[in-house]
Coordinates of C-alpha atoms in Angstrom, one line a residue:
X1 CA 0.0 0.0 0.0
X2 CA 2.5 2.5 1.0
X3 CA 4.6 1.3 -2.4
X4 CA 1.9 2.5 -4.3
X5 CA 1.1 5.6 -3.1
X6 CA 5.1 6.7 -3.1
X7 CA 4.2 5.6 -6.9
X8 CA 1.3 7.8 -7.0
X9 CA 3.5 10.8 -5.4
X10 CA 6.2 10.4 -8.4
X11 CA 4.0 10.7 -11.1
X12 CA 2.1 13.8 -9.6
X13 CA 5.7 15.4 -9.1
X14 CA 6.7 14.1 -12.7
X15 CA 3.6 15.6 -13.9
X16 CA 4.2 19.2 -12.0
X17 CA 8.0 19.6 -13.4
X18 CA 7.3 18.3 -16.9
X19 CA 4.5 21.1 -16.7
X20 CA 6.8 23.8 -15.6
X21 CA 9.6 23.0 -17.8
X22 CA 7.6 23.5 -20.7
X23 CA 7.3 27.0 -19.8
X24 CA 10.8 27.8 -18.8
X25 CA 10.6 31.7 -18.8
X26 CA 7.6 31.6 -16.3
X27 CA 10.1 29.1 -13.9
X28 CA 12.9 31.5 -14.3
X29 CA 10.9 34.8 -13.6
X30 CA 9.4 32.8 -10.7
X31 CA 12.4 31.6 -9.1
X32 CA 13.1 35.8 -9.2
X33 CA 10.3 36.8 -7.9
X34 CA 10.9 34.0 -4.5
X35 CA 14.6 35.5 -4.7
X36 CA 12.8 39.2 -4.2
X37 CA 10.5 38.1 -1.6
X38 CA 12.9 36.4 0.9
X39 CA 14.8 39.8 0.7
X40 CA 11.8 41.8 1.3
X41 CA 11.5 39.2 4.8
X42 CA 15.1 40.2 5.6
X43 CA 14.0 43.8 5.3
X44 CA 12.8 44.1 8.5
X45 CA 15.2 42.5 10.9
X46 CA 17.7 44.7 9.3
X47 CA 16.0 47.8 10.2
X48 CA 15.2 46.0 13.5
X49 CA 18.9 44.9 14.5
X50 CA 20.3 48.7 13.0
X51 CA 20.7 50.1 16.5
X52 CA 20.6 47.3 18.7
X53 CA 22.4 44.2 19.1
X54 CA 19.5 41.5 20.9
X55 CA 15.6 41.4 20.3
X56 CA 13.8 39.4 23.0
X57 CA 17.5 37.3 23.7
X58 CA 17.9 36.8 20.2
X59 CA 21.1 38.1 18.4
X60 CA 20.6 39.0 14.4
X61 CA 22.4 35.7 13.7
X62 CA 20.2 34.0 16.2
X63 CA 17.1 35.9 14.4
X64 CA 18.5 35.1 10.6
X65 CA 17.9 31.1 11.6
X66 CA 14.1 32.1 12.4
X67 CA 14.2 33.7 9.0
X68 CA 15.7 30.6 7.6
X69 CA 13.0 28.1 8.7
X70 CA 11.1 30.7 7.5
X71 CA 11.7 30.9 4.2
X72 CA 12.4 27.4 4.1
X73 CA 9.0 26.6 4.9
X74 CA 6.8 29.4 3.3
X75 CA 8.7 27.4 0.0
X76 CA 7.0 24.2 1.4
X77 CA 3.3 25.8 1.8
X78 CA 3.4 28.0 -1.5
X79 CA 4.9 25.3 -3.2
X80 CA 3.8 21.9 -2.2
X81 CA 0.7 22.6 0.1
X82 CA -1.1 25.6 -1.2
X83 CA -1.0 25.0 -5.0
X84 CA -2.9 21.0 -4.5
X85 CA -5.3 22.3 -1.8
X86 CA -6.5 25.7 -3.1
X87 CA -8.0 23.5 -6.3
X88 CA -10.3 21.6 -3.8
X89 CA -12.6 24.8 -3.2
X90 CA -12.6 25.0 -7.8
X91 CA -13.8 21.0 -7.7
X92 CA -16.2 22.0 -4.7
X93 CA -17.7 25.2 -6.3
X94 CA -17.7 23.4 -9.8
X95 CA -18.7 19.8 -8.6
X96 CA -16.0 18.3 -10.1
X97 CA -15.1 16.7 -6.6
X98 CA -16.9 13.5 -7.4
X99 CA -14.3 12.6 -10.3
X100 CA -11.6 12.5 -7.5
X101 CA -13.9 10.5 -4.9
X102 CA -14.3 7.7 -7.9
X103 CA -10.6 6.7 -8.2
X104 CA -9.3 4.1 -6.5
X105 CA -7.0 6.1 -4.1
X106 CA -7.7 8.0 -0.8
X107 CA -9.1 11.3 -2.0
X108 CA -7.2 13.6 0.5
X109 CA -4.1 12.2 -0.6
X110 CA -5.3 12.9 -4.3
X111 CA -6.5 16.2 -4.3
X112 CA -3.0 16.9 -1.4
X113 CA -0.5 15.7 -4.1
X114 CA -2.7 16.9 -7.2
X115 CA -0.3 20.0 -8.7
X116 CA 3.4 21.3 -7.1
X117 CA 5.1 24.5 -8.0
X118 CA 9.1 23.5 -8.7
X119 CA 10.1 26.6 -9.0
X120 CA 9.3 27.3 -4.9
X121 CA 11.9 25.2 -4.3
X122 CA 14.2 28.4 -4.3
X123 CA 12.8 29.7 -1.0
X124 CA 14.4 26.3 0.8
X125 CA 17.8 26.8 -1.2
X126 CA 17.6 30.4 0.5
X127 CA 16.4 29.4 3.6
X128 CA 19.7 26.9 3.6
X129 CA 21.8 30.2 2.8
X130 CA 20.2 31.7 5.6
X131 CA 21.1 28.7 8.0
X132 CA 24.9 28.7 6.8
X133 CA 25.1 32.5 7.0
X134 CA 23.7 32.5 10.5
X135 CA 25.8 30.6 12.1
X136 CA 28.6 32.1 10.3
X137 CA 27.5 35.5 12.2
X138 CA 27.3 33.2 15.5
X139 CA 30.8 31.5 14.9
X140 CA 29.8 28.5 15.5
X141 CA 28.8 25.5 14.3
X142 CA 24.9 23.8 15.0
X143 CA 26.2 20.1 17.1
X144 CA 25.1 17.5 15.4
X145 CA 22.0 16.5 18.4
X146 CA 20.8 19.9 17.6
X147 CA 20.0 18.9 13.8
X148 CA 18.6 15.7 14.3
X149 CA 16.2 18.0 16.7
X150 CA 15.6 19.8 14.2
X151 CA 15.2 17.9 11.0
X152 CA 12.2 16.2 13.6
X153 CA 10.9 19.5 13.7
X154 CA 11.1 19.8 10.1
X155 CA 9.0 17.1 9.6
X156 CA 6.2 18.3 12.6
X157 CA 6.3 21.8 10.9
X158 CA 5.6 20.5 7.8
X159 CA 2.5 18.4 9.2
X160 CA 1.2 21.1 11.3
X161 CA 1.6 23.3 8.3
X162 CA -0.7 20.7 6.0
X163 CA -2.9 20.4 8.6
X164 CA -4.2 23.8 9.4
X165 CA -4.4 24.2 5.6
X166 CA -6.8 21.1 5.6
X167 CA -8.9 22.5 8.4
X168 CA -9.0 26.0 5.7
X169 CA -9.7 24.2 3.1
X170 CA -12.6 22.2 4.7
X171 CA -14.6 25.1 5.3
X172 CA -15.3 25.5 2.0
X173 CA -17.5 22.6 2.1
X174 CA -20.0 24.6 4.3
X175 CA -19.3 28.3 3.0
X176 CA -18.9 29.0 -0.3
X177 CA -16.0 31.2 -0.7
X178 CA -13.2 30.6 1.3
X179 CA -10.4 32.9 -0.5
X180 CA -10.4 35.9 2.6
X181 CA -9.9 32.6 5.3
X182 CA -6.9 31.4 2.9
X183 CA -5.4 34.9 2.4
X184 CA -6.1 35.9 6.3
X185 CA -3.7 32.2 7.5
X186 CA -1.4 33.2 4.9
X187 CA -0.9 36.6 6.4
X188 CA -0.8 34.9 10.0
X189 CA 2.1 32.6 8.6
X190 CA 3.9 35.8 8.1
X191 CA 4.5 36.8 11.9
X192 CA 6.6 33.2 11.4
X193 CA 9.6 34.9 10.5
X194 CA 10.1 36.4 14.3
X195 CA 11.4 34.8 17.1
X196 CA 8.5 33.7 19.2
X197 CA 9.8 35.3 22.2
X198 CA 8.6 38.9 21.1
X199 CA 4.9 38.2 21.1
X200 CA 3.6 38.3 25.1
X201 CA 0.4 37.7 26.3
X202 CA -2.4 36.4 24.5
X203 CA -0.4 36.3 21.2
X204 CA 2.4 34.2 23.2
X205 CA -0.9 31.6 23.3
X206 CA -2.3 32.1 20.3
X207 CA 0.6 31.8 18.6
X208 CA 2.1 29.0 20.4
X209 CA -1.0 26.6 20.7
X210 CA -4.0 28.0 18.4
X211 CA -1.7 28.4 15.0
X212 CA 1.9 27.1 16.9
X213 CA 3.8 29.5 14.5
X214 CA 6.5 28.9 17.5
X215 CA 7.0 25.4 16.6
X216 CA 7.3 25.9 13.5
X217 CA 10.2 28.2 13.0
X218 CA 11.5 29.1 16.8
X219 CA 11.5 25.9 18.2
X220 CA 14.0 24.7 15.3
X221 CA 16.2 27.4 15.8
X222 CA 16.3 27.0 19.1
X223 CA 17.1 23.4 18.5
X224 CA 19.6 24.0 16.1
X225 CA 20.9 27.0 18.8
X226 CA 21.0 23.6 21.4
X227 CA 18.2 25.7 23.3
X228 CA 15.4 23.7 23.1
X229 CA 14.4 21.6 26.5
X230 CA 13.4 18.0 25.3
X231 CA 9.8 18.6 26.7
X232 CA 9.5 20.9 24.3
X233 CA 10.0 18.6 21.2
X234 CA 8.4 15.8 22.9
X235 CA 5.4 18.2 22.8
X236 CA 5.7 19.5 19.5
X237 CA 6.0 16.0 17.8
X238 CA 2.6 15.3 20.0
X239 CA 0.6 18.2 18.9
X240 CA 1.3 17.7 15.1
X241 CA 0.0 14.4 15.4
X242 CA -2.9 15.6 17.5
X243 CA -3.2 18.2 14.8
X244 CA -2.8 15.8 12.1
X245 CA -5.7 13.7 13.5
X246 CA -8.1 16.5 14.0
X247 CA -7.4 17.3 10.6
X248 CA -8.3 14.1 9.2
X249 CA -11.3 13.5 11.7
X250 CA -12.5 17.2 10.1
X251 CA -11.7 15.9 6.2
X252 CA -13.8 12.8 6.2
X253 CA -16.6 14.4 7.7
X254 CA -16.4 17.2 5.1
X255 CA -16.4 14.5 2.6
X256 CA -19.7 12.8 4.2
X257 CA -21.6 16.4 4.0
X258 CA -20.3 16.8 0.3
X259 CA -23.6 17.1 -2.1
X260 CA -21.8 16.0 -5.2
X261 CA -22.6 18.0 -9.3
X262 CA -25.4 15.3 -9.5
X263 CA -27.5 16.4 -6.3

């Protein structure tokens, strides 16, 4: 079973590149325009960090590994997440849904894997850059306990990530038009890039256990920074799952409610 569906995956990413490579001056322009935007997310740190050399305990090489997971990830969502799942509300409006219910695969998988944006890939090459440049500021190298922290908080990111983009995406089962809820977590994601120690009070919570942007982007960094206490990762690899399942609970009971283009 799991064979087939890492089959399945290679011929949807086969499909995407073959796709994008036939329009190479829209996958050069694009990779640009991802170069521009992780500058314009450096932007602010550097005006923040101008006349002062810690933010909340955080040094600007400290800081530039937020950035990095970041970037990294905001490649992941615009390019693997957010192109597959934004189609779903186009098959709901249309009715179209029902040709993906009738194959013989899961249909969140399906309609999760259905269309990738190469070209996104960019963002995690920068977000890389950022990672090596950071550390060169810190003079130091990450040990190598602190990435195997964090390439386990790579993969809970990434899950958390999918899964509040499921429970968007599910709405538009029951409303029509879900593009403001898309466009209003997208500009949450944004608040990401800082450290998660500058938010205080209720957006410490909120931001920690509504939409956990902290273990998303802090907690790696601080793992990477050998900062992060082993309750904490313990705890983040438990919520993504508990996050996960929600998610899926939330899915298949949007699927059951689904009236189909024949009803």
């Amino acid at each position: 079973m799991l064979r087939r569906y890492l089959r399945l995956l290679g011929v949807q990413l086969r499909a995407s590149s073959l796709l994008a490579l036939q329009y190479r001056g829209d996958f050069v322009i694009e990779g640009i325009i991802s170069l521009f935007w992780t500058a314009t997310a450096l932007a602010p740190l550097f005006v923040v960090f101008r006349e002062r050399e810690t933010i909340a305990g955080w040094s600007f090489g400290e800081a530039l590994l937020v950035i990095g997971w970041f970037t990294l990830l905001q490649g992941i969502l615009e390019g693997a997440i957010n192109p597959s799942l934004t189609g779903v509300v186009e098959h709901i409006r249309k009715g179209t849904l029902d040709f993906v219910l009738l194959k013989p695969a899961d249909a969140q998988f399906l309609v999760s894997t259905a269309r990738f944006l190469p070209w996104r890939s960019i963002n995690v090459l920068a977000g890389l850059g950022l990672f090596a440049y950071g550390f060169q500021l810190i003079g130091r190298l990450p040990s190598l306990l602190g990435l195997l922290a964090s390439l386990v908080l790579l993969g809970t990111s990434v899950l958390l990530l999918y899964s509040l983009w499921i429970l968007t995406v599910a709405a538009a089962f029951y409303v029509v038009k879900v593009d403001n809820l898309t466009y209003f977590f997208t500009s949450i994601f944004d608040a990401a890039r800082w450290p998660a120690s500058v938010f205080r009070g209720v957006l410490a919570f909120f931001f920690t256990f509504v939409i956990p942007l902290a273990v998303m982007t802090t907690f790696p960094a601080q793992a990477m920074l050998d900062r992060l206490p082993l309750t904490s990762l313990v705890w983040a690899v438990v919520g993504s799952l508990v996050f996960a399942f929600v998610s899926r609970r939330v899915w298949l009971h949007s699927i059951g409610h689904y009236t189909s283009a024949s009803s």
